mmCIF file of C-alpha atoms and ligand atoms in Angstrom:
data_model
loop_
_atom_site.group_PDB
_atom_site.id
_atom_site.type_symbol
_atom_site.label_atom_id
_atom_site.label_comp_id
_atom_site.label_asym_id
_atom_site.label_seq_id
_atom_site.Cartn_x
_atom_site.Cartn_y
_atom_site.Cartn_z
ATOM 1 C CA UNK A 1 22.418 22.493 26.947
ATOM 2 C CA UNK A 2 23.378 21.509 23.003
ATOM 3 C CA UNK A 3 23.152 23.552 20.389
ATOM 4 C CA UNK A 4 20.406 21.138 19.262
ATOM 5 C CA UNK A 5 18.253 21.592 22.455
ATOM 6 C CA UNK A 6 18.075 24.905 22.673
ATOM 7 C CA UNK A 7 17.138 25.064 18.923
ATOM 8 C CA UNK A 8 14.209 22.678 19.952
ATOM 9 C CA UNK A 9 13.069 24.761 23.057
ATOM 10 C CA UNK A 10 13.509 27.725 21.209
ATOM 11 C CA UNK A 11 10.936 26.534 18.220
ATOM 12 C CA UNK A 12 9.049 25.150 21.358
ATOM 13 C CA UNK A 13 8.143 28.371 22.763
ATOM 14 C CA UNK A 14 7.902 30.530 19.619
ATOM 15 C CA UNK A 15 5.230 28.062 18.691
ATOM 16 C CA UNK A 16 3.548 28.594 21.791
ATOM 17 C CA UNK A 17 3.854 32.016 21.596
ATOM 18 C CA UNK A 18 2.669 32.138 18.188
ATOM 19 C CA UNK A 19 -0.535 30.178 19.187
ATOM 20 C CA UNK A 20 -1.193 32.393 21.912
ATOM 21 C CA UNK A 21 -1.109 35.159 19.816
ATOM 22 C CA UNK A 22 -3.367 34.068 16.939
ATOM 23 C CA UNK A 23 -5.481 33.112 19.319
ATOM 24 C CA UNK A 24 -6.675 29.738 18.324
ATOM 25 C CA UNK A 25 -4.817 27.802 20.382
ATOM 26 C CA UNK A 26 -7.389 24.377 21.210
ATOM 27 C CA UNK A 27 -9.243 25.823 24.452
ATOM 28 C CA UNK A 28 -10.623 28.522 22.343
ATOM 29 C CA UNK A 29 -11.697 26.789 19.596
ATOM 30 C CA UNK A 30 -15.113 25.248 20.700
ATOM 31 C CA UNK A 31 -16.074 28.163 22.929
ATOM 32 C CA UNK A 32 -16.301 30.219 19.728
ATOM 33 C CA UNK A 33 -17.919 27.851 17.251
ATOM 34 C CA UNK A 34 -20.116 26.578 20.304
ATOM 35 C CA UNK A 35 -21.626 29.399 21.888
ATOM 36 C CA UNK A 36 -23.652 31.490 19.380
ATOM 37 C CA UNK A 37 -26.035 28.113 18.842
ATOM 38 C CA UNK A 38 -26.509 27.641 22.077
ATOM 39 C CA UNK A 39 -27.272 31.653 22.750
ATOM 40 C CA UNK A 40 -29.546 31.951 19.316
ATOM 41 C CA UNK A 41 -31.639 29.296 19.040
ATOM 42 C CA UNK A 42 -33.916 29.910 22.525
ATOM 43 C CA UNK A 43 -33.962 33.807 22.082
ATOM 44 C CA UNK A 44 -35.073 33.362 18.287
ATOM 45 C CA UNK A 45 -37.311 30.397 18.376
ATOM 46 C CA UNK A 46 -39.184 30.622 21.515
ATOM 47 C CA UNK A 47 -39.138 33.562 23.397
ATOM 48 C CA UNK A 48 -40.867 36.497 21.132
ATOM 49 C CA UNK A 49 -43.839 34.084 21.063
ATOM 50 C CA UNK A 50 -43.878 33.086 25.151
ATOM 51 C CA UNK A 51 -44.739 36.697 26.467
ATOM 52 C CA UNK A 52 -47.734 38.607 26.241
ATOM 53 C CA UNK A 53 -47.249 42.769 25.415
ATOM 54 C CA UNK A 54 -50.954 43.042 23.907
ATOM 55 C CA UNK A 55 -54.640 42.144 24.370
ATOM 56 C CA UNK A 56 -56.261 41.497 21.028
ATOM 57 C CA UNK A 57 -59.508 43.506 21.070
ATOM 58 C CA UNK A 58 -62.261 43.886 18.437
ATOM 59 C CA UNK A 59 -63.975 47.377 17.238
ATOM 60 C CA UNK A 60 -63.971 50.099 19.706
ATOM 61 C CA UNK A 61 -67.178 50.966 20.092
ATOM 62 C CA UNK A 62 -67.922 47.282 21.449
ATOM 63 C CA UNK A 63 -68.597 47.256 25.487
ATOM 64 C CA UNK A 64 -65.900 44.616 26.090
ATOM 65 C CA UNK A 65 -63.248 47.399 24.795
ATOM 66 C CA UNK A 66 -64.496 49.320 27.365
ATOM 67 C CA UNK A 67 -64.245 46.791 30.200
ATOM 68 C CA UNK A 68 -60.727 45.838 28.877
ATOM 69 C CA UNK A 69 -59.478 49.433 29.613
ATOM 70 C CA UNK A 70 -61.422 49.373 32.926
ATOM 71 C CA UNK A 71 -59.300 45.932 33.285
ATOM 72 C CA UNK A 72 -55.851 46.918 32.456
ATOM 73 C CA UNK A 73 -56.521 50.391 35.493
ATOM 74 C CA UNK A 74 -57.852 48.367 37.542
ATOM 75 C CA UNK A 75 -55.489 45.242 37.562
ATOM 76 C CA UNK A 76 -52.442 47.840 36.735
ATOM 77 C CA UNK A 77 -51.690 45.536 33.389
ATOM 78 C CA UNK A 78 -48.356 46.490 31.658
ATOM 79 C CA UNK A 79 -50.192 45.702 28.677
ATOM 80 C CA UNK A 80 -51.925 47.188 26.006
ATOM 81 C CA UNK A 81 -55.098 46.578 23.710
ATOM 82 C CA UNK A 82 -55.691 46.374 20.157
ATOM 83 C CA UNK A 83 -58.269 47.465 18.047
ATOM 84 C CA UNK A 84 -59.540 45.132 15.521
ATOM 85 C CA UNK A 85 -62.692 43.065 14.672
ATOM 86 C CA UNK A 86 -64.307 40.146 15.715
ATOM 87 C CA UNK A 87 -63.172 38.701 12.146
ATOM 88 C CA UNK A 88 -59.698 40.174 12.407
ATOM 89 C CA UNK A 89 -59.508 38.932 16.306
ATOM 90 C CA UNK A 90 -60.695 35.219 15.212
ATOM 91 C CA UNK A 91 -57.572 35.373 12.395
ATOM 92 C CA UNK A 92 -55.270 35.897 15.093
ATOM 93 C CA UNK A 93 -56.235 33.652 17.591
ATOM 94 C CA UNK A 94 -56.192 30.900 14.537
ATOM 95 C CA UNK A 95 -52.699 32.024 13.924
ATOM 96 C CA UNK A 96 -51.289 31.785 17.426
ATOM 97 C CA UNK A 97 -53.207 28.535 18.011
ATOM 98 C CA UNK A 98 -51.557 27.233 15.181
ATOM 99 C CA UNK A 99 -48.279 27.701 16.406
ATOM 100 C CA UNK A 100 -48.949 27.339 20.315
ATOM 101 C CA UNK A 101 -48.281 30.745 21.089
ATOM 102 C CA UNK A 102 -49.379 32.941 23.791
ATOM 103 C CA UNK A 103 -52.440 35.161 23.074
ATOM 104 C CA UNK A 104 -55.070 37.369 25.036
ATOM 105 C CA UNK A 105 -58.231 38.118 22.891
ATOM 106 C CA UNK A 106 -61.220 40.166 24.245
ATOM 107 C CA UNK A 107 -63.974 37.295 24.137
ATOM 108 C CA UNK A 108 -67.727 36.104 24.244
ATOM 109 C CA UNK A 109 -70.198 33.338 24.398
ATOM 110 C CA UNK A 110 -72.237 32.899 22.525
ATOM 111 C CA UNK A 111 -69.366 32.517 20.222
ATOM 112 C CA UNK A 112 -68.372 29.451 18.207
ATOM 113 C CA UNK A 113 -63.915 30.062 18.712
ATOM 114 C CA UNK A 114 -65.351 27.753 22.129
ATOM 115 C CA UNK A 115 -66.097 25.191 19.731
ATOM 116 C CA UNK A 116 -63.236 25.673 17.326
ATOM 117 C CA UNK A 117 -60.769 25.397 19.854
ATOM 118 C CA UNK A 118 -59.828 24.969 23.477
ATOM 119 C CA UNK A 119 -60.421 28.328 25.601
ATOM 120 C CA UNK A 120 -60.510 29.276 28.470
ATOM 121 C CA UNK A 121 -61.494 32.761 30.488
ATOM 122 C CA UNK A 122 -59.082 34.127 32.667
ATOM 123 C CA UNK A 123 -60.562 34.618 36.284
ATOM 124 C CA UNK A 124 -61.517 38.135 36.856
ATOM 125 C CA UNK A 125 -61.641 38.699 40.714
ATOM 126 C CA UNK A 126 -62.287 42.283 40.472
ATOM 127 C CA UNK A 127 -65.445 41.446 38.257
ATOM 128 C CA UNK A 128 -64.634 44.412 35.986
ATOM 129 C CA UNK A 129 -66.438 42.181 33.098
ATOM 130 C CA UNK A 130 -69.379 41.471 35.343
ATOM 131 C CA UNK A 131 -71.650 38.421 35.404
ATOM 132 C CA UNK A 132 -74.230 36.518 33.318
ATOM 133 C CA UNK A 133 -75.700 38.802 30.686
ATOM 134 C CA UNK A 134 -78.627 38.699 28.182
ATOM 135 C CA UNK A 135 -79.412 39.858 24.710
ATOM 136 C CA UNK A 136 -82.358 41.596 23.902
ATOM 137 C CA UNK A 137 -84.155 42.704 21.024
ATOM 138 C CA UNK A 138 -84.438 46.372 21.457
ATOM 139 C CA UNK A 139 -86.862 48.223 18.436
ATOM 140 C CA UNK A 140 -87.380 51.769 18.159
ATOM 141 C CA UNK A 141 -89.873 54.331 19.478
ATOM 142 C CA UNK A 142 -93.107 53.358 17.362
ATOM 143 C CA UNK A 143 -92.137 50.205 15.800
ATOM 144 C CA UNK A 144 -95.190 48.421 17.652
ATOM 145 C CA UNK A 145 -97.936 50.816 15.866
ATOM 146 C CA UNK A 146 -96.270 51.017 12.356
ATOM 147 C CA UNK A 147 -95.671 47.264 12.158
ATOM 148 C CA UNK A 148 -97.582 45.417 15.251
ATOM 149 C CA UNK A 149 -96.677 41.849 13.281
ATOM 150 C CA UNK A 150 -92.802 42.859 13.050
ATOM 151 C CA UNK A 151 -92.853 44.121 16.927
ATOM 152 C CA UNK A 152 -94.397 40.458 17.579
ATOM 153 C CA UNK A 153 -92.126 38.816 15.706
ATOM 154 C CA UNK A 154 -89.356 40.351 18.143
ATOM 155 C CA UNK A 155 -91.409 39.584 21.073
ATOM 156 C CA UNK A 156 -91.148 35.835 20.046
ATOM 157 C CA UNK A 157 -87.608 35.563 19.026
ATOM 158 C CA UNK A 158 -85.394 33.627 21.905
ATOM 159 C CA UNK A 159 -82.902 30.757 20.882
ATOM 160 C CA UNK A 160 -80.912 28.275 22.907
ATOM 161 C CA UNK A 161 -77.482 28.230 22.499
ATOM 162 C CA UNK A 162 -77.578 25.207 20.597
ATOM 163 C CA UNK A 163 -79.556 26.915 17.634
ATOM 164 C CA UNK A 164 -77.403 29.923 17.809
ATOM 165 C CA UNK A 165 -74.535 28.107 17.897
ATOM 166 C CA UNK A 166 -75.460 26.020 14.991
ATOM 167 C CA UNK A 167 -76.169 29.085 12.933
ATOM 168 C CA UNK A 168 -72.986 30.800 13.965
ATOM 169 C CA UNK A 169 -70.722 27.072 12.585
ATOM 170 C CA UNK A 170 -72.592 27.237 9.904
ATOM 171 C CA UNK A 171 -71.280 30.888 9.050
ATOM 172 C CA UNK A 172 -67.833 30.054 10.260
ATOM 173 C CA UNK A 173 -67.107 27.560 7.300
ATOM 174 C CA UNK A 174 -68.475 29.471 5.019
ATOM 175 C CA UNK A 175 -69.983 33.480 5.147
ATOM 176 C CA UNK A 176 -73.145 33.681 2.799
ATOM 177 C CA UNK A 177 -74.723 34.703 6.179
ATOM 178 C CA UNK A 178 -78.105 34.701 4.344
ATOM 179 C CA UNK A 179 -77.791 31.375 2.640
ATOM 180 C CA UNK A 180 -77.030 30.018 5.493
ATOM 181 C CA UNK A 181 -79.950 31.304 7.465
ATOM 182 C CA UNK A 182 -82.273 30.456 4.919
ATOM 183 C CA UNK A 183 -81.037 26.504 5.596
ATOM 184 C CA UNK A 184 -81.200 26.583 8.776
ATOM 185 C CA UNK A 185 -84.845 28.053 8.834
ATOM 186 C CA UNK A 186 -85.622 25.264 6.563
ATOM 187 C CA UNK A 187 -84.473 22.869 9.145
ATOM 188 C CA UNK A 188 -85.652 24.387 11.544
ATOM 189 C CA UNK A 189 -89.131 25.269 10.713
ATOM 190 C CA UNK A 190 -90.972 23.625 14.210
ATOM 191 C CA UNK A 191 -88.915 26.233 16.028
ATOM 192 C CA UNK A 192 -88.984 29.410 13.748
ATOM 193 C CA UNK A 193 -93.064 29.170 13.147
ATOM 194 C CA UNK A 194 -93.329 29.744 16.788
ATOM 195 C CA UNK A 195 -92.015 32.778 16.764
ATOM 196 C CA UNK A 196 -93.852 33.643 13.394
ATOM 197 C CA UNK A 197 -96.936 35.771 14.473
ATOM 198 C CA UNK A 198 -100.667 36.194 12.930
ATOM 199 C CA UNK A 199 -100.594 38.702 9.946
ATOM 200 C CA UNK A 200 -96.560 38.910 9.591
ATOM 201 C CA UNK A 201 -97.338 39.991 5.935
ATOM 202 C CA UNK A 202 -95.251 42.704 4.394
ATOM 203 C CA UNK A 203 -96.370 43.512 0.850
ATOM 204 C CA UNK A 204 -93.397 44.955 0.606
ATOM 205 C CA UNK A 205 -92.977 47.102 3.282
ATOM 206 C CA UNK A 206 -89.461 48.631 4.206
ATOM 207 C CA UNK A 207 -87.803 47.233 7.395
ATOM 208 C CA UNK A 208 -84.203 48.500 8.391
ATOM 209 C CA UNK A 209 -82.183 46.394 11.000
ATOM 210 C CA UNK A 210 -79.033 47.309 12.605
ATOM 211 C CA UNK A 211 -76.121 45.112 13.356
ATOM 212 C CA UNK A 212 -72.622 45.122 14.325
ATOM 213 C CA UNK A 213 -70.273 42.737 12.254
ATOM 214 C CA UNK A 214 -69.719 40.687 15.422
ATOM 215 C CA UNK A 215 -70.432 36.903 14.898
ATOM 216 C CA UNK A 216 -73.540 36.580 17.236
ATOM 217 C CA UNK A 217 -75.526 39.464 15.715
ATOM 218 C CA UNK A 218 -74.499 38.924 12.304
ATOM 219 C CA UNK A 219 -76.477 34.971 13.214
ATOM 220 C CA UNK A 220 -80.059 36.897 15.029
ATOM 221 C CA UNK A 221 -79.910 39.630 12.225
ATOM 222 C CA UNK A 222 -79.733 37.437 8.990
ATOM 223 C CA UNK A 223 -82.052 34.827 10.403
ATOM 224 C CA UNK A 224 -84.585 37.668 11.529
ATOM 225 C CA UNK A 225 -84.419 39.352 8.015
ATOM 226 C CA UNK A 226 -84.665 36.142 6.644
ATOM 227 C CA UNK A 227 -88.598 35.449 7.912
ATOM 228 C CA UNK A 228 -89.381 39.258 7.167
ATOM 229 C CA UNK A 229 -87.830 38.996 3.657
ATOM 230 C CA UNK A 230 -89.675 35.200 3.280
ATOM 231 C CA UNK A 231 -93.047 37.481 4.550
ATOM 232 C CA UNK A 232 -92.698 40.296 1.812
ATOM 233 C CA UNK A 233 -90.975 42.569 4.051
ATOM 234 C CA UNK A 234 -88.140 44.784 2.476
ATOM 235 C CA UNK A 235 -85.559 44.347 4.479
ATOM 236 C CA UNK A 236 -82.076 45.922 4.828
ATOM 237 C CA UNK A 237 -79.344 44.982 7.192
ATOM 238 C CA UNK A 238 -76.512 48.104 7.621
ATOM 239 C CA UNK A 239 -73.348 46.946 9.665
ATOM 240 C CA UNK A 240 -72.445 49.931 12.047
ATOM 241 C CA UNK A 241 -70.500 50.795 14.807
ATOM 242 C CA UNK A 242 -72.282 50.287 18.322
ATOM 243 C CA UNK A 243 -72.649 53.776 18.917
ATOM 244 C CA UNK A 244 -74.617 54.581 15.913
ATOM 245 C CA UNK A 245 -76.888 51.618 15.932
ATOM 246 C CA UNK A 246 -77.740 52.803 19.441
ATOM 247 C CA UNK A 247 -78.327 56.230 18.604
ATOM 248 C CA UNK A 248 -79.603 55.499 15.312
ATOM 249 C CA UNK A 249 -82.178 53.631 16.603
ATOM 250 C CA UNK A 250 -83.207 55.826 19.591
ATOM 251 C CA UNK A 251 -83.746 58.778 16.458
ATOM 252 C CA UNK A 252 -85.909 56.865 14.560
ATOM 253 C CA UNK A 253 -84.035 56.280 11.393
ATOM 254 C CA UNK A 254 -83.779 52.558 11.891
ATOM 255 C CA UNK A 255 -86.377 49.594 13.069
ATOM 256 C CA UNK A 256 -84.463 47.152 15.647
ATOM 257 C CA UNK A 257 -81.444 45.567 16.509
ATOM 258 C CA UNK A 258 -81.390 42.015 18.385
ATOM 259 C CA UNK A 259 -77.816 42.513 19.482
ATOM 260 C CA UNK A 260 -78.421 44.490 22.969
ATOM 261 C CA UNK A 261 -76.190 43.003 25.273
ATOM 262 C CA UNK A 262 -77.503 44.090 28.802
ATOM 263 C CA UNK A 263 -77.007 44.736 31.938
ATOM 264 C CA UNK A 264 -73.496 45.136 31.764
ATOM 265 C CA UNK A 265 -72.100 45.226 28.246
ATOM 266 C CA UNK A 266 -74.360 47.839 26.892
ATOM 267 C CA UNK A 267 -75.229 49.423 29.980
ATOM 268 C CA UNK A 268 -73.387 52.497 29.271
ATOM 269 C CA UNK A 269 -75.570 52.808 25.836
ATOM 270 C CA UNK A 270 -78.557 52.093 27.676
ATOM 271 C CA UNK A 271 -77.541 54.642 30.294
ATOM 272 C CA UNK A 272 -77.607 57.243 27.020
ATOM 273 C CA UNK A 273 -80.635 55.924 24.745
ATOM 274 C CA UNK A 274 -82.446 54.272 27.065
ATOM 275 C CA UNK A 275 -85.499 56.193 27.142
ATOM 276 C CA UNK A 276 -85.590 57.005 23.761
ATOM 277 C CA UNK A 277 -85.917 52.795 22.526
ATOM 278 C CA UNK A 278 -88.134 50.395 22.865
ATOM 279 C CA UNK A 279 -86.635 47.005 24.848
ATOM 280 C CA UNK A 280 -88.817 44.050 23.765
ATOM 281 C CA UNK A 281 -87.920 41.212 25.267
ATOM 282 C CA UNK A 282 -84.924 38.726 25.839
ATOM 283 C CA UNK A 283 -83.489 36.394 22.824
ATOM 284 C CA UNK A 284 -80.701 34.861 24.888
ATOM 285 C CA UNK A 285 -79.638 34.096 28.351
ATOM 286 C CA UNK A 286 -76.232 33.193 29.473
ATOM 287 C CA UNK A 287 -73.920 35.486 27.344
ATOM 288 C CA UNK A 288 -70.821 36.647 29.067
ATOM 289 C CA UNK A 289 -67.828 38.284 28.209
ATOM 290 C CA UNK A 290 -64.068 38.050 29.569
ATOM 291 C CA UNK A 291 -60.347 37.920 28.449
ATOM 292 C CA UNK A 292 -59.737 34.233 26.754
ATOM 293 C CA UNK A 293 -56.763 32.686 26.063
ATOM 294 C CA UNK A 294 -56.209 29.070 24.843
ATOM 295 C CA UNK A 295 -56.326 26.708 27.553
ATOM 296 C CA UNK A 296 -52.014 25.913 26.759
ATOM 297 C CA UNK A 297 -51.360 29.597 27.713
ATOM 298 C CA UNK A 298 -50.191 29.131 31.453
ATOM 299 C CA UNK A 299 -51.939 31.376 33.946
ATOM 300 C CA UNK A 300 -55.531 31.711 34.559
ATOM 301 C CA UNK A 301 -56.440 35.000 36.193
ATOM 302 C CA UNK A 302 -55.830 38.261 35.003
ATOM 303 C CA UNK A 303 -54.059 38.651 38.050
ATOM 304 C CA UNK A 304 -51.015 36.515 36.591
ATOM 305 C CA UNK A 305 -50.841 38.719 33.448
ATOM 306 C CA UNK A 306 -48.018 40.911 34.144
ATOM 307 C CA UNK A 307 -46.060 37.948 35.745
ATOM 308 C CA UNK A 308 -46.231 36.835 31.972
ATOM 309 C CA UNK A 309 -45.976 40.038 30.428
ATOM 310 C CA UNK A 310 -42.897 41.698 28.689
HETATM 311 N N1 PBE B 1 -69.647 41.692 22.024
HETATM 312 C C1 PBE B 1 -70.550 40.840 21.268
HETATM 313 C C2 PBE B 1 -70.349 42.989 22.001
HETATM 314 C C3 PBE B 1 -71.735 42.653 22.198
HETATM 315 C C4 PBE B 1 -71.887 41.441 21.373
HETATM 316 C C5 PBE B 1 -69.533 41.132 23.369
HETATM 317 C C6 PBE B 1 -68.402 41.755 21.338
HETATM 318 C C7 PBE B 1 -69.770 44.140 22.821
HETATM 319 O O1 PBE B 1 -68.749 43.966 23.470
HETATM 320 O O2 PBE B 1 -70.326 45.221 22.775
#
């Protein structure tokens, strides 16, 4: 070999060798600028939103919190619930709809999120949320002989889902729940003096109804206080937990509630306060209440869940 040669081999392999030992000789080069887009991107973007870890409940004295921890023993769902609001649990649902993520919300009909958006309930094999329900008007002990006109006025009351449900969009644009039931009475009149006894005068009498803030009741109560307050009645609407507008009404201290969701749903409050209130009739038929999910989410029974869950 020449002098020249080996000179050339010799810078040959120390170049070489020096590539090797930076380490950025060409094969490495696109493996390192390459693979932390391809690993980031799905992780980041999609995956925190495809999984479920929680239910999205409402306040806990509502039934359908209790059937939701009945659900999650009985179906063994590595899961857990949330306590919020029906307000709170329509925010999130508008949130995750928004950006087509996965969501579980404790849910209802009559409710107008059906109409806002496309839901569906998740089969429930077990039927741990039961069947078709009703809501009644349910007035305490004595209502009928201090106020026989109010206690009628209950007795009438029963809407179709159409007229609750057009009460209930009306408050969903906009919340002056008692504007808003004043309009519809006004174009509704046909309906509403049906239910409008004989002598429904108050001369300012005191009348006290109890509600919980979910979007049904708050519909019945305001358009209820509404005709009393239109009659001279005094009325006053107090927002409470469940319990205490059970209990509150089976003591005495307040008139009636039309938010009495029975058998199932309230069943365990009727269980308790049952003899001590008055149930006066029915003013829907056909409420039920289940685990909904948008109708993208991609199981359908509750039985799925925990294939989905993380
Ligand atoms: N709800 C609406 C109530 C009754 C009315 C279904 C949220 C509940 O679960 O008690």
């Amino acid at each position: 070999m020449s002098k020249n040669k080996l000179m050339i081999v010799t810078l040959i392999l120390l170049t070489a060798f020096a590539l090797v030992l930076s380490g950025c000789g060409p094969a490495d080069e696109p493996a390192e600028v390459e693979e932390p887009v391809d690993v980031e991107e799905p992780t980041d973007v999609e995956e925190p939103e495809k999984s479920i870890s929680m239910i999205t409940g409402i306040d806990p004295g509502a039934g359908i919190m209790a059937a939701t921890e009945e659900a999650i023993e009985v179906y063994g769902l590595n899961v857990g619930l949330l306590e919020a609001s029906d307000a709170a649990m329509t925010a999130e649902l508008d949130a995750a709809i928004a950006n087509e993520e996965w969501i579980i919300v404790t849910g209802w009909s009559p409710h107008w999120k059906f109409a806002a958006w496309d839901l569906k309930y998740l089969e429930d094999p077990e039927e741990v949320f039961g069947g078709e329900e009703y809501i009644a008007n349910v007035a305490r002990q004595g209502l009928e002989e201090d106020h026989p006109a109010v206690f009628e006025l209950l007795q009438n009351f029963s809407w179709t889902d159409d007229e609750i449900g057009a009460v209930m969009d009306m408050n969903a644009q906009d919340d002056n729940f008692e504007a808003n039931a004043d309009a519809w009475i006004g174009e509704n009149r046909d309906v509403v003096d049906e239910w409008i006894p004989e002598g429904l005068e108050g001369n300012g009498e005191e009348i006290e109804i109890l509600l919980v803030n979910w979007d049904c009741a708050l519909a019945s109560t305001n358009v209820m206080a509404a005709i009393l307050r239109e009659a001279g009645y005094d009325v006053s609407m107090t927002p409470v937990d469940a319990g205490v507008m059970w209990s509150s009404i089976a003591e005495g201290d307040a008139d009636f509630m039309t938010t009495a969701w029975l058998p199932g749903t309230h069943g365990a409050y009727m269980e308790e306060f049952g003899d001590d209130v008055v149930e006066v009739s029915t003013n829907y038929e056909g409420a039920r209440i289940g685990l909904v999910v948008p109708s993208y989410v991609p199981f359908n029974s509750i039985t799925e869940i925990n294939d989905y869950a993380d």
